[in-house]
Amino acid sequence: MNGVVKTHQPVIVVHGGAWKIPDHMITDSEQGAKLAALEGYKVLKSGGSCIDAVVKAVSSLEDNPAFDAGRGSVLNEAGGVEMHALVMRGDTCDVGGVLCIQHARNPVQVARIILDESPHCLLAGEAGLKMARKHNLPEENIDYFITDHVKEELKNFDKYTQAVDGLFNTNTGHDTVGAVALDCHGNLACATSTGGITAQQVGRVSDSPIVGSGGYADNESVAVSTTGHGESIMKVNLAKTIACYVEAGLAPKEATAKALKKMNSRVGGSGGAISVDTRGRVGVHFTTERMTWAKIGGSDVNGVVGKFVEFGCDATNVKKESV
């Protein structure tokens, strides 16, 4: 038989961050998530790999100033931008991550190059930028990343502790982006990217590039991308905890909710996560007031292949449009 047998219905889920998204930002946030999901789904629909799909989706989110990743990344205490990203593939458990990188237009693409080309899992700062330049990835002046919105955030939150509360409990601030996908070959992948938290110390590393915290993918369990207070996420290894619950028999939906509940009860942290397993079952859950998300593909409860993009910010207000 010629060609590759396709046995799975592709699925992609993206998120634009879990926090108290103000009403005036909902439309831009939802449309950005929807567009990113559509970009990733085009890759899957053409028979492309899940890793290509999540990188494509997250690159779209990084290019959108409505989100705290790539363009629109928040400012650290010195008024600079330091970005982080992670990609992981579930068939081999190979990982690529970049920490505290500057100038790279799409940190998630740098993470992908590290996954493919480096013997190391994580590279920081100049080492990551050197890898990006070696492979001619797009680079931007610092002014490209800084928006009026993030300048205002730094004025409002001149201390990291104030920003932590503000990011997740007030109308100011925005957060991590990510994507998870299942491709037609039955493989899983995740990608997560962030600019961190406003007024963070120079050199602070968020949960996003850390395997098992900001993301995790294993064909034997699930693909996960997380969002929320990074220190809390790292303390409980949120992404890996979700994977362990799936391995123990929970569906992604229940596993994601249970892990976020555990994080809140153990360390008082709030956030959100998206997940998908090799059966195409999806988990979307958050303990903040809102989290932007979008999903395309898979089958509904009646086994009908999805032909819609579902998206929203609120737990009870899910929108649906034809693909």
mmCIF file of C-alpha atoms in Angstrom, residues 20-205:
data_model
loop_
_atom_site.group_PDB
_atom_site.id
_atom_site.type_symbol
_atom_site.label_atom_id
_atom_site.label_comp_id
_atom_site.label_asym_id
_atom_site.label_seq_id
_atom_site.Cartn_x
_atom_site.Cartn_y
_atom_site.Cartn_z
ATOM 1 C CA LYS A 20 -9.319 38.221 34.581
ATOM 2 C CA ILE A 21 -9.655 39.318 30.959
ATOM 3 C CA PRO A 22 -11.548 42.649 30.888
ATOM 4 C CA ASP A 23 -14.627 42.956 28.701
ATOM 5 C CA HIS A 24 -12.994 45.362 26.249
ATOM 6 C CA MET A 25 -10.262 42.809 25.437
ATOM 7 C CA ILE A 26 -12.476 39.758 24.939
ATOM 8 C CA THR A 27 -13.092 40.174 21.209
ATOM 9 C CA ASP A 28 -9.422 40.647 20.281
ATOM 10 C CA SER A 29 -8.408 37.795 22.553
ATOM 11 C CA GLU A 30 -11.018 35.366 21.241
ATOM 12 C CA GLN A 31 -10.367 36.258 17.605
ATOM 13 C CA GLY A 32 -6.628 35.833 18.134
ATOM 14 C CA ALA A 33 -7.113 32.383 19.636
ATOM 15 C CA LYS A 34 -9.502 31.394 16.853
ATOM 16 C CA LEU A 35 -7.054 32.525 14.165
ATOM 17 C CA ALA A 36 -4.198 30.615 15.805
ATOM 18 C CA ALA A 37 -6.289 27.443 15.977
ATOM 19 C CA LEU A 38 -7.209 27.800 12.306
ATOM 20 C CA GLU A 39 -3.551 28.255 11.361
ATOM 21 C CA GLY A 40 -2.568 25.125 13.246
ATOM 22 C CA TYR A 41 -5.499 23.112 11.936
ATOM 23 C CA LYS A 42 -4.526 23.874 8.331
ATOM 24 C CA VAL A 43 -1.296 21.999 9.000
ATOM 25 C CA LEU A 44 -3.129 19.029 10.517
ATOM 26 C CA LYS A 45 -5.794 18.906 7.813
ATOM 27 C CA SER A 46 -3.126 18.665 5.112
ATOM 28 C CA GLY A 47 -1.592 15.652 6.854
ATOM 29 C CA GLY A 48 1.116 17.637 8.627
ATOM 30 C CA SER A 49 2.622 16.780 11.984
ATOM 31 C CA CYS A 50 1.339 17.853 15.365
ATOM 32 C CA ILE A 51 4.647 19.533 16.193
ATOM 33 C CA ASP A 52 4.416 21.683 13.058
ATOM 34 C CA ALA A 53 0.813 22.523 13.947
ATOM 35 C CA VAL A 54 1.483 23.713 17.502
ATOM 36 C CA VAL A 55 4.489 25.777 16.418
ATOM 37 C CA LYS A 56 2.382 27.388 13.688
ATOM 38 C CA ALA A 57 -0.442 28.162 16.118
ATOM 39 C CA VAL A 58 1.798 29.592 18.832
ATOM 40 C CA SER A 59 3.743 31.652 16.282
ATOM 41 C CA SER A 60 0.426 33.266 15.358
ATOM 42 C CA LEU A 61 -0.221 34.086 19.015
ATOM 43 C CA GLU A 62 3.316 35.470 19.421
ATOM 44 C CA ASP A 63 2.760 37.800 16.464
ATOM 45 C CA ASN A 64 -0.450 39.139 18.025
ATOM 46 C CA PRO A 65 0.123 42.023 20.495
ATOM 47 C CA ALA A 66 -3.033 41.050 22.394
ATOM 48 C CA PHE A 67 -1.042 38.294 24.129
ATOM 49 C CA ASP A 68 1.948 38.138 26.484
ATOM 50 C CA ALA A 69 4.296 36.277 24.141
ATOM 51 C CA GLY A 70 6.509 37.528 21.343
ATOM 52 C CA ARG A 71 5.170 40.964 20.379
ATOM 53 C CA GLY A 72 3.289 42.217 23.421
ATOM 54 C CA SER A 73 5.544 40.513 25.977
ATOM 55 C CA VAL A 74 5.455 42.254 29.337
ATOM 56 C CA LEU A 75 8.347 44.296 30.718
ATOM 57 C CA ASN A 76 10.677 43.214 33.507
ATOM 58 C CA GLU A 77 11.760 45.470 36.370
ATOM 59 C CA ALA A 78 14.384 47.093 34.144
ATOM 60 C CA GLY A 79 11.917 47.796 31.347
ATOM 61 C CA GLY A 80 13.310 45.026 29.153
ATOM 62 C CA VAL A 81 11.805 41.971 27.488
ATOM 63 C CA GLU A 82 12.880 38.387 28.237
ATOM 64 C CA MET A 83 10.891 35.596 26.590
ATOM 65 C CA HIS A 84 10.579 31.851 27.129
ATOM 66 C CA ALA A 85 9.179 28.967 25.087
ATOM 67 C CA LEU A 86 8.893 25.176 25.022
ATOM 68 C CA VAL A 87 7.972 22.537 22.454
ATOM 69 C CA MET A 88 7.665 18.798 23.092
ATOM 70 C CA ARG A 89 6.708 15.878 20.898
ATOM 71 C CA GLY A 90 4.864 12.898 22.319
ATOM 72 C CA ASP A 91 6.207 10.157 20.070
ATOM 73 C CA THR A 92 9.826 10.506 21.209
ATOM 74 C CA CYS A 93 9.471 12.821 24.235
ATOM 75 C CA ASP A 94 12.064 15.081 22.615
ATOM 76 C CA VAL A 95 12.054 18.620 24.024
ATOM 77 C CA GLY A 96 13.299 22.030 23.008
ATOM 78 C CA GLY A 97 13.151 25.077 25.233
ATOM 79 C CA VAL A 98 14.561 28.586 25.324
ATOM 80 C CA LEU A 99 14.904 30.846 28.377
ATOM 81 C CA CYS A 100 15.300 34.606 28.727
ATOM 82 C CA ILE A 101 15.747 35.192 25.012
ATOM 83 C CA GLN A 102 15.626 38.653 23.462
ATOM 84 C CA HIS A 103 15.121 39.867 19.885
ATOM 85 C CA ALA A 104 13.878 36.555 18.443
ATOM 86 C CA ARG A 105 10.526 37.345 16.818
ATOM 87 C CA ASN A 106 9.118 33.886 17.579
ATOM 88 C CA PRO A 107 10.664 32.180 20.606
ATOM 89 C CA VAL A 108 8.608 29.045 19.909
ATOM 90 C CA GLN A 109 10.449 28.660 16.606
ATOM 91 C CA VAL A 110 13.763 28.898 18.444
ATOM 92 C CA ALA A 111 12.567 26.176 20.817
ATOM 93 C CA ARG A 112 11.684 24.034 17.790
ATOM 94 C CA ILE A 113 15.183 24.463 16.346
ATOM 95 C CA ILE A 114 16.675 23.456 19.698
ATOM 96 C CA LEU A 115 14.467 20.347 19.701
ATOM 97 C CA ASP A 116 15.546 19.406 16.181
ATOM 98 C CA GLU A 117 19.189 20.474 16.106
ATOM 99 C CA SER A 118 20.657 20.643 19.617
ATOM 100 C CA PRO A 119 21.790 17.773 21.861
ATOM 101 C CA HIS A 120 20.496 19.883 24.761
ATOM 102 C CA CYS A 121 16.902 20.383 25.882
ATOM 103 C CA LEU A 122 17.188 24.011 27.046
ATOM 104 C CA LEU A 123 19.286 26.981 25.997
ATOM 105 C CA ALA A 124 19.303 30.371 27.725
ATOM 106 C CA GLY A 125 19.770 33.957 26.601
ATOM 107 C CA GLU A 126 22.585 34.497 24.115
ATOM 108 C CA ALA A 127 22.948 30.760 23.466
ATOM 109 C CA GLY A 128 19.351 30.620 22.296
ATOM 110 C CA LEU A 129 19.757 33.740 20.171
ATOM 111 C CA LYS A 130 22.934 32.314 18.630
ATOM 112 C CA MET A 131 20.988 29.197 17.635
ATOM 113 C CA ALA A 132 18.223 31.350 16.145
ATOM 114 C CA ARG A 133 20.727 33.355 14.101
ATOM 115 C CA LYS A 134 22.475 30.211 12.887
ATOM 116 C CA HIS A 135 19.181 29.091 11.360
ATOM 117 C CA ASN A 136 18.206 32.557 10.088
ATOM 118 C CA LEU A 137 15.101 32.886 12.232
ATOM 119 C CA PRO A 138 13.480 36.348 12.163
ATOM 120 C CA GLU A 139 14.833 38.915 14.602
ATOM 121 C CA GLU A 140 13.411 42.265 15.723
ATOM 122 C CA ASN A 141 14.546 45.420 17.488
ATOM 123 C CA ILE A 142 13.385 45.627 21.105
ATOM 124 C CA ASP A 143 10.855 48.338 20.204
ATOM 125 C CA TYR A 144 8.918 45.804 18.113
ATOM 126 C CA PHE A 145 7.961 43.837 21.227
ATOM 127 C CA ILE A 146 6.967 46.764 23.457
ATOM 128 C CA THR A 147 3.371 47.990 23.185
ATOM 129 C CA ASP A 148 1.627 50.874 24.926
ATOM 130 C CA HIS A 149 -0.321 48.320 26.947
ATOM 131 C CA VAL A 150 2.760 46.723 28.524
ATOM 132 C CA LYS A 151 4.253 50.152 29.263
ATOM 133 C CA GLU A 152 1.096 51.006 31.183
ATOM 134 C CA GLU A 153 1.288 47.711 33.067
ATOM 135 C CA LEU A 154 4.782 48.490 34.302
ATOM 136 C CA LYS A 155 3.558 51.864 35.570
ATOM 137 C CA ASN A 156 0.690 50.193 37.417
ATOM 138 C CA PHE A 157 2.781 47.360 38.837
ATOM 139 C CA ASP A 158 6.288 48.464 39.735
ATOM 140 C CA LYS A 159 6.777 45.462 42.003
ATOM 141 C CA TYR A 160 6.570 41.778 41.047
ATOM 142 C CA THR A 161 4.306 40.905 43.991
ATOM 143 C CA GLN A 162 1.799 43.540 42.891
ATOM 144 C CA ALA A 163 1.881 42.181 39.350
ATOM 145 C CA VAL A 164 1.198 38.595 40.439
ATOM 146 C CA ASP A 165 -2.014 39.707 42.106
ATOM 147 C CA GLY A 166 -2.872 42.001 39.215
ATOM 148 C CA LEU A 167 -2.280 39.456 36.493
ATOM 149 C CA PHE A 168 -4.737 36.999 37.903
ATOM 150 C CA ASN A 169 -7.148 39.057 40.016
ATOM 151 C CA THR A 170 -7.663 42.430 38.309
ATOM 152 C CA ASN A 171 -8.373 43.832 34.862
ATOM 153 C CA THR A 172 -4.718 44.562 34.123
ATOM 154 C CA GLY A 173 -2.152 42.130 32.756
ATOM 155 C CA HIS A 174 -2.135 39.181 30.405
ATOM 156 C CA ASP A 175 -0.484 35.820 30.302
ATOM 157 C CA THR A 176 1.093 32.811 28.590
ATOM 158 C CA VAL A 177 -0.042 31.280 25.286
ATOM 159 C CA GLY A 178 0.036 27.667 24.169
ATOM 160 C CA ALA A 179 -1.254 24.875 21.962
ATOM 161 C CA VAL A 180 -1.695 21.097 22.021
ATOM 162 C CA ALA A 181 -2.441 18.869 19.049
ATOM 163 C CA LEU A 182 -3.178 15.331 17.898
ATOM 164 C CA ASP A 183 -2.295 14.584 14.272
ATOM 165 C CA CYS A 184 -3.687 12.025 11.851
ATOM 166 C CA HIS A 185 -0.847 9.635 12.682
ATOM 167 C CA GLY A 186 -1.814 9.503 16.355
ATOM 168 C CA ASN A 187 1.039 11.622 17.665
ATOM 169 C CA LEU A 188 0.780 14.375 20.276
ATOM 170 C CA ALA A 189 2.681 17.636 20.748
ATOM 171 C CA CYS A 190 2.580 20.766 22.892
ATOM 172 C CA ALA A 191 3.996 24.276 22.700
ATOM 173 C CA THR A 192 3.981 27.087 25.274
ATOM 174 C CA SER A 193 5.359 30.639 25.067
ATOM 175 C CA THR A 194 5.423 33.658 27.372
ATOM 176 C CA GLY A 195 6.945 37.026 28.130
ATOM 177 C CA GLY A 196 6.639 36.344 31.858
ATOM 178 C CA ILE A 197 5.088 38.562 34.520
ATOM 179 C CA THR A 198 5.245 42.363 34.655
ATOM 180 C CA ALA A 199 8.069 43.756 36.843
ATOM 181 C CA GLN A 200 9.707 40.350 37.242
ATOM 182 C CA GLN A 201 13.373 40.315 38.232
ATOM 183 C CA VAL A 202 15.798 40.336 35.318
ATOM 184 C CA GLY A 203 16.716 36.718 34.634
ATOM 185 C CA ARG A 204 13.579 35.203 36.171
ATOM 186 C CA VAL A 205 12.561 31.988 34.423
#
